[in-house]
Amino acid sequence: MSISQPYLLFLGDVTDPLAAKTARGIHQWRPNSCVGQLRLTDETVSLGLDEMSLQQAQELGAKTLVIGTANAGGVIPKSWQKTLIAAAEMGYEIASGMHQRLSDITPLKTLQEEGQTRLHDVRHYDGTLEVGSGKKRSGKRLLTIGTDCSVGKMFTALAIEKALQQRDVDAQFKATGQTGILVQGSGISIDAVVADFISGAVEAVSPEFTDHEWDIIEGQGSLFNPSFAGVSMGLLHGAQPDAMVLCHEVGRQHIRHLPHAKLPSIEETIAANQQAARLTNPNAKVVGICLNTSSIDEEDARELCAQWSEEYQIPVTDPVRFSVDSIIDNLLAK
Amino acid sequence: MSISQPYLLFLGDVTDPLAAKTARGIHQWRPNSCVGQLRLTDETVSLGLDEMSLQQAQELGAKTLVIGTANAGGVIPKSWQKTLIAAAEMGYEIASGMHQRLSDITPLKTLQEEGQTRLHDVRHYDGTLEVGSGKKRSGKRLLTIGTDCSVGKMFTALAIEKALQQRDVDAQFKATGQTGILVQGSGISIDAVVADFISGAVEAVSPEFTDHEWDIIEGQGSLFNPSFAGVSMGLLHGAQPDAMVLCHEVGRQHIRHLPHAKLPSIEETIAANQQAARLTNPNAKVVGICLNTSSIDEEDARELCAQWSEEYQIPVTDPVRFSVDSIIDNLLAK
């Protein structure tokens, strides 16, 4: 999957600021890839970008119209179709993280068949894959892992990529989930591939390389999430990480959506991931912990990070509040 | 997926006895579900069943024509299509474990749409699934696990089902792979579902039950196979087994198809599976080991089983040579 940049971010007629999370993430991490925003109504949420028409954005170089919003059913509203079809007719690519496929909209499908547009349904994967081999590949890899889903694995990976680049270390983010794919313009939604190909898909996302220094691979799920641990396991084996960064949300009471399922301890999460990762990389090691401390105040968060750094003998930080510098120091000192 | 029995086993024009492994497995475990065999030529391999036409088999009650052979490409040969189409026109269901879908053959697809037949492509799964929850379900479950792929997990599960039934313990085999599904007439090919739904698919294959005593769930892959461990992990969590039986092939030098990947030790296989299984069943325990000892002679095999029983303090047997009685004794003594 390779999505042409820069983007025009499409916000539809969404009024819930949370529903524009994807668009906000893209703009946060790739501001230079966002030419502007397109809203259908005055009530639509705004990212504060330049407001523009399809025509204006295309004149400024926009190549892809990105649906940067989510909704409950994942269905593309009828009221958006006119704009999407107009964009496709103008030669825009269209990218979407919705459940419903763009190609389910007949005029879009036809325009793609005619070569007028390319449709990117990043939540799905239709390409051909090989099964993973676990064979050692050249290049260094860092994978973000977690105690659960939605604990900051994408954010952390992007923060580490940025911090490494700021120190002139050539690092590339590798996306395994829908928002990550839209940010990067490439990647595979690992949880959408056929089960046999999980590790093979990760091997395809981060193949052998010698032209840069690090691949920073976005993790998914958790070995301790009873719904999705298979995905996390295959991801771990396919990534064959040299380094792992553990992500955790302070104060989370149980596994997301599953009140009967306990969160694992930090110790067991580190141990289980290191043990499993060593199947394909005997040197795999957790080099830092990133906490989402938004549920406590900054002073308490600072203290907790210091305490845990002491306890686990690795850097512990909140990437939003305190940066990932301590983890980068540890990574580069290895 | 629910395939009507009894079957007429279709052997096509296959001359390699190994290529009829699936048909042989079905007949071995469900002789009463096999009305007879249909061969296209005199040179075709034979299972020694009664030879019959579609007409004759239907008069004897056959409901489904089962493609009981495999070939390298997984493509359904042109020379078989006449027979398959004739069967569908007569109202037979058709079941196949080939890669190519039956519904790719237009006349079969049409007959299915007209309600004349039902097509079962057991290597694929198109149904709707929910993500797993890991919630405790009623009923006792045994899962076969392995040091690798193709070490006897289906055979062992079926042997355990049979041995339990012979002791009047009501046990039901639950299939997770193509041959197992054809044997049982139901199940889901776990490695063919979308990665997000691995454990959910197993929860669907072995739902809550109170009407019998044990579900005997067919395992897949190995936590130590770098290609497929994600499938095995999700299967383990979805199965939430009370008991596990470890399968291993004596003399295997490395992970199948991967000369660079070492086989795990018995100790680490038991430890890793028990640890992971306890996420959804804190009482999960390995209760026996089934060896494929075909590479050594019977006397050596007997000695090896005795030695390992001593070493691992659980029953160790070759289910083909020595039955699974010792494991059943241990299971029922729990």
PDB file of C-alpha atoms in Angstrom, chain A residues 131-136 190-200 203 223-231 233-234 237-238 258 260-262 268 271-272 275 279-280, chain B residues 131-136 190-200 203 223-231 233-234 237-238 258 260-262 268 271-272 275 279-280:
ATOM      1  CA  VAL A 131       4.278 -16.680   5.179  1.00  0.00           C
ATOM      2  CA  GLY A 132       6.992 -15.437   7.510  1.00  0.00           C
ATOM      3  CA  SER A 133      10.320 -17.236   7.785  1.00  0.00           C
ATOM      4  CA  GLY A 134      11.845 -15.675  10.890  1.00  0.00           C
ATOM      5  CA  LYS A 135      15.141 -15.504   9.014  1.00  0.00           C
ATOM      6  CA  LYS A 136      17.538 -12.815  10.277  1.00  0.00           C
ATOM      7  CA  ILE A 190      -1.631  -6.378  10.463  1.00  0.00           C
ATOM      8  CA  ASP A 191      -4.869  -7.304  12.184  1.00  0.00           C
ATOM      9  CA  ALA A 192      -6.619  -7.383   8.801  1.00  0.00           C
ATOM     10  CA  VAL A 193      -4.422 -10.012   7.126  1.00  0.00           C
ATOM     11  CA  VAL A 194      -5.285 -13.716   7.057  1.00  0.00           C
ATOM     12  CA  ALA A 195      -3.978 -15.353  10.236  1.00  0.00           C
ATOM     13  CA  ASP A 196      -1.391 -17.498   8.435  1.00  0.00           C
ATOM     14  CA  PHE A 197       0.389 -14.380   7.206  1.00  0.00           C
ATOM     15  CA  ILE A 198       0.748 -12.219  10.341  1.00  0.00           C
ATOM     16  CA  SER A 199       4.501 -12.534  10.724  1.00  0.00           C
ATOM     17  CA  GLY A 200       4.961 -12.594   6.952  1.00  0.00           C
ATOM     18  CA  GLU A 203       8.479  -9.075   7.329  1.00  0.00           C
ATOM     19  CA  LEU A 223       0.420 -10.677  24.479  1.00  0.00           C
ATOM     20  CA  PHE A 224      -1.972 -10.402  27.431  1.00  0.00           C
ATOM     21  CA  ASN A 225      -5.064  -9.286  25.533  1.00  0.00           C
ATOM     22  CA  PRO A 226      -7.178 -12.453  25.112  1.00  0.00           C
ATOM     23  CA  SER A 227      -8.842 -11.030  21.993  1.00  0.00           C
ATOM     24  CA  PHE A 228      -5.744 -10.044  20.037  1.00  0.00           C
ATOM     25  CA  ALA A 229      -2.624 -11.713  21.468  1.00  0.00           C
ATOM     26  CA  GLY A 230      -2.201 -13.808  18.322  1.00  0.00           C
ATOM     27  CA  VAL A 231      -1.662 -10.630  16.305  1.00  0.00           C
ATOM     28  CA  MET A 233       2.738 -12.638  18.868  1.00  0.00           C
ATOM     29  CA  GLY A 234       3.037 -12.804  15.085  1.00  0.00           C
ATOM     30  CA  HIS A 237       8.189 -12.678  15.570  1.00  0.00           C
ATOM     31  CA  GLY A 238       7.941 -10.870  12.244  1.00  0.00           C
ATOM     32  CA  LEU A 258     -13.013  -6.812  29.013  1.00  0.00           C
ATOM     33  CA  HIS A 260     -13.009  -9.771  33.575  1.00  0.00           C
ATOM     34  CA  ALA A 261      -9.466  -9.630  32.143  1.00  0.00           C
ATOM     35  CA  LYS A 262      -6.703  -8.337  34.426  1.00  0.00           C
ATOM     36  CA  GLU A 268       5.533 -10.182  33.328  1.00  0.00           C
ATOM     37  CA  ALA A 271       9.524 -11.128  30.521  1.00  0.00           C
ATOM     38  CA  ALA A 272       6.917 -12.597  28.167  1.00  0.00           C
ATOM     39  CA  GLN A 275      11.093 -14.523  25.807  1.00  0.00           C
ATOM     40  CA  LEU A 279      12.694 -16.832  18.909  1.00  0.00           C
ATOM     41  CA  THR A 280      13.658 -14.618  15.974  1.00  0.00           C
TER      42      THR A 280
ATOM     43  CA  VAL B 131     -13.512 -10.981  18.404  1.00  0.00           C
ATOM     44  CA  GLY B 132     -12.690 -13.285  21.310  1.00  0.00           C
ATOM     45  CA  SER B 133     -13.387 -12.263  24.875  1.00  0.00           C
ATOM     46  CA  GLY B 134     -11.464 -14.876  26.861  1.00  0.00           C
ATOM     47  CA  LYS B 135     -14.467 -15.121  29.183  1.00  0.00           C
ATOM     48  CA  LYS B 136     -14.723 -18.462  31.042  1.00  0.00           C
ATOM     49  CA  ILE B 190      -8.326 -21.056  12.025  1.00  0.00           C
ATOM     50  CA  ASP B 191      -5.348 -20.058   9.924  1.00  0.00           C
ATOM     51  CA  ALA B 192      -7.726 -18.750   7.236  1.00  0.00           C
ATOM     52  CA  VAL B 193      -9.603 -16.220   9.379  1.00  0.00           C
ATOM     53  CA  VAL B 194      -8.653 -12.541   9.578  1.00  0.00           C
ATOM     54  CA  ALA B 195      -5.979 -12.102  12.256  1.00  0.00           C
ATOM     55  CA  ASP B 196      -8.212 -10.047  14.564  1.00  0.00           C
ATOM     56  CA  PHE B 197     -10.587 -12.991  14.940  1.00  0.00           C
ATOM     57  CA  ILE B 198      -8.290 -15.951  15.721  1.00  0.00           C
ATOM     58  CA  SER B 199      -9.332 -16.437  19.324  1.00  0.00           C
ATOM     59  CA  GLY B 200     -12.921 -15.453  18.511  1.00  0.00           C
ATOM     60  CA  GLU B 203     -14.576 -19.508  20.872  1.00  0.00           C
ATOM     61  CA  LEU B 223       4.346 -21.154  19.702  1.00  0.00           C
ATOM     62  CA  PHE B 224       7.889 -21.767  18.441  1.00  0.00           C
ATOM     63  CA  ASN B 225       7.170 -21.739  14.721  1.00  0.00           C
ATOM     64  CA  PRO B 226       8.170 -18.252  13.512  1.00  0.00           C
ATOM     65  CA  SER B 227       5.726 -18.438  10.595  1.00  0.00           C
ATOM     66  CA  PHE B 228       2.587 -19.414  12.491  1.00  0.00           C
ATOM     67  CA  ALA B 229       2.982 -18.798  16.237  1.00  0.00           C
ATOM     68  CA  GLY B 230       0.358 -16.050  16.131  1.00  0.00           C
ATOM     69  CA  VAL B 231      -2.241 -18.613  15.093  1.00  0.00           C
ATOM     70  CA  MET B 233      -1.267 -18.214  20.465  1.00  0.00           C
ATOM     71  CA  GLY B 234      -4.781 -17.097  19.525  1.00  0.00           C
ATOM     72  CA  HIS B 237      -6.351 -18.278  24.308  1.00  0.00           C
ATOM     73  CA  GLY B 238      -9.593 -19.058  22.498  1.00  0.00           C
ATOM     74  CA  LEU B 258      12.918 -23.570   8.018  1.00  0.00           C
ATOM     75  CA  HIS B 260      17.577 -22.002  10.330  1.00  0.00           C
ATOM     76  CA  ALA B 261      14.892 -22.407  13.034  1.00  0.00           C
ATOM     77  CA  LYS B 262      15.660 -24.738  15.938  1.00  0.00           C
ATOM     78  CA  GLU B 268      10.298 -24.952  27.132  1.00  0.00           C
ATOM     79  CA  ALA B 271       6.391 -24.024  30.072  1.00  0.00           C
ATOM     80  CA  ALA B 272       5.520 -21.521  27.325  1.00  0.00           C
ATOM     81  CA  GLN B 275       2.120 -19.829  30.843  1.00  0.00           C
ATOM     82  CA  LEU B 279      -4.306 -16.076  30.614  1.00  0.00           C
ATOM     83  CA  THR B 280      -7.744 -17.556  29.907  1.00  0.00           C
TER      84      THR B 280
END
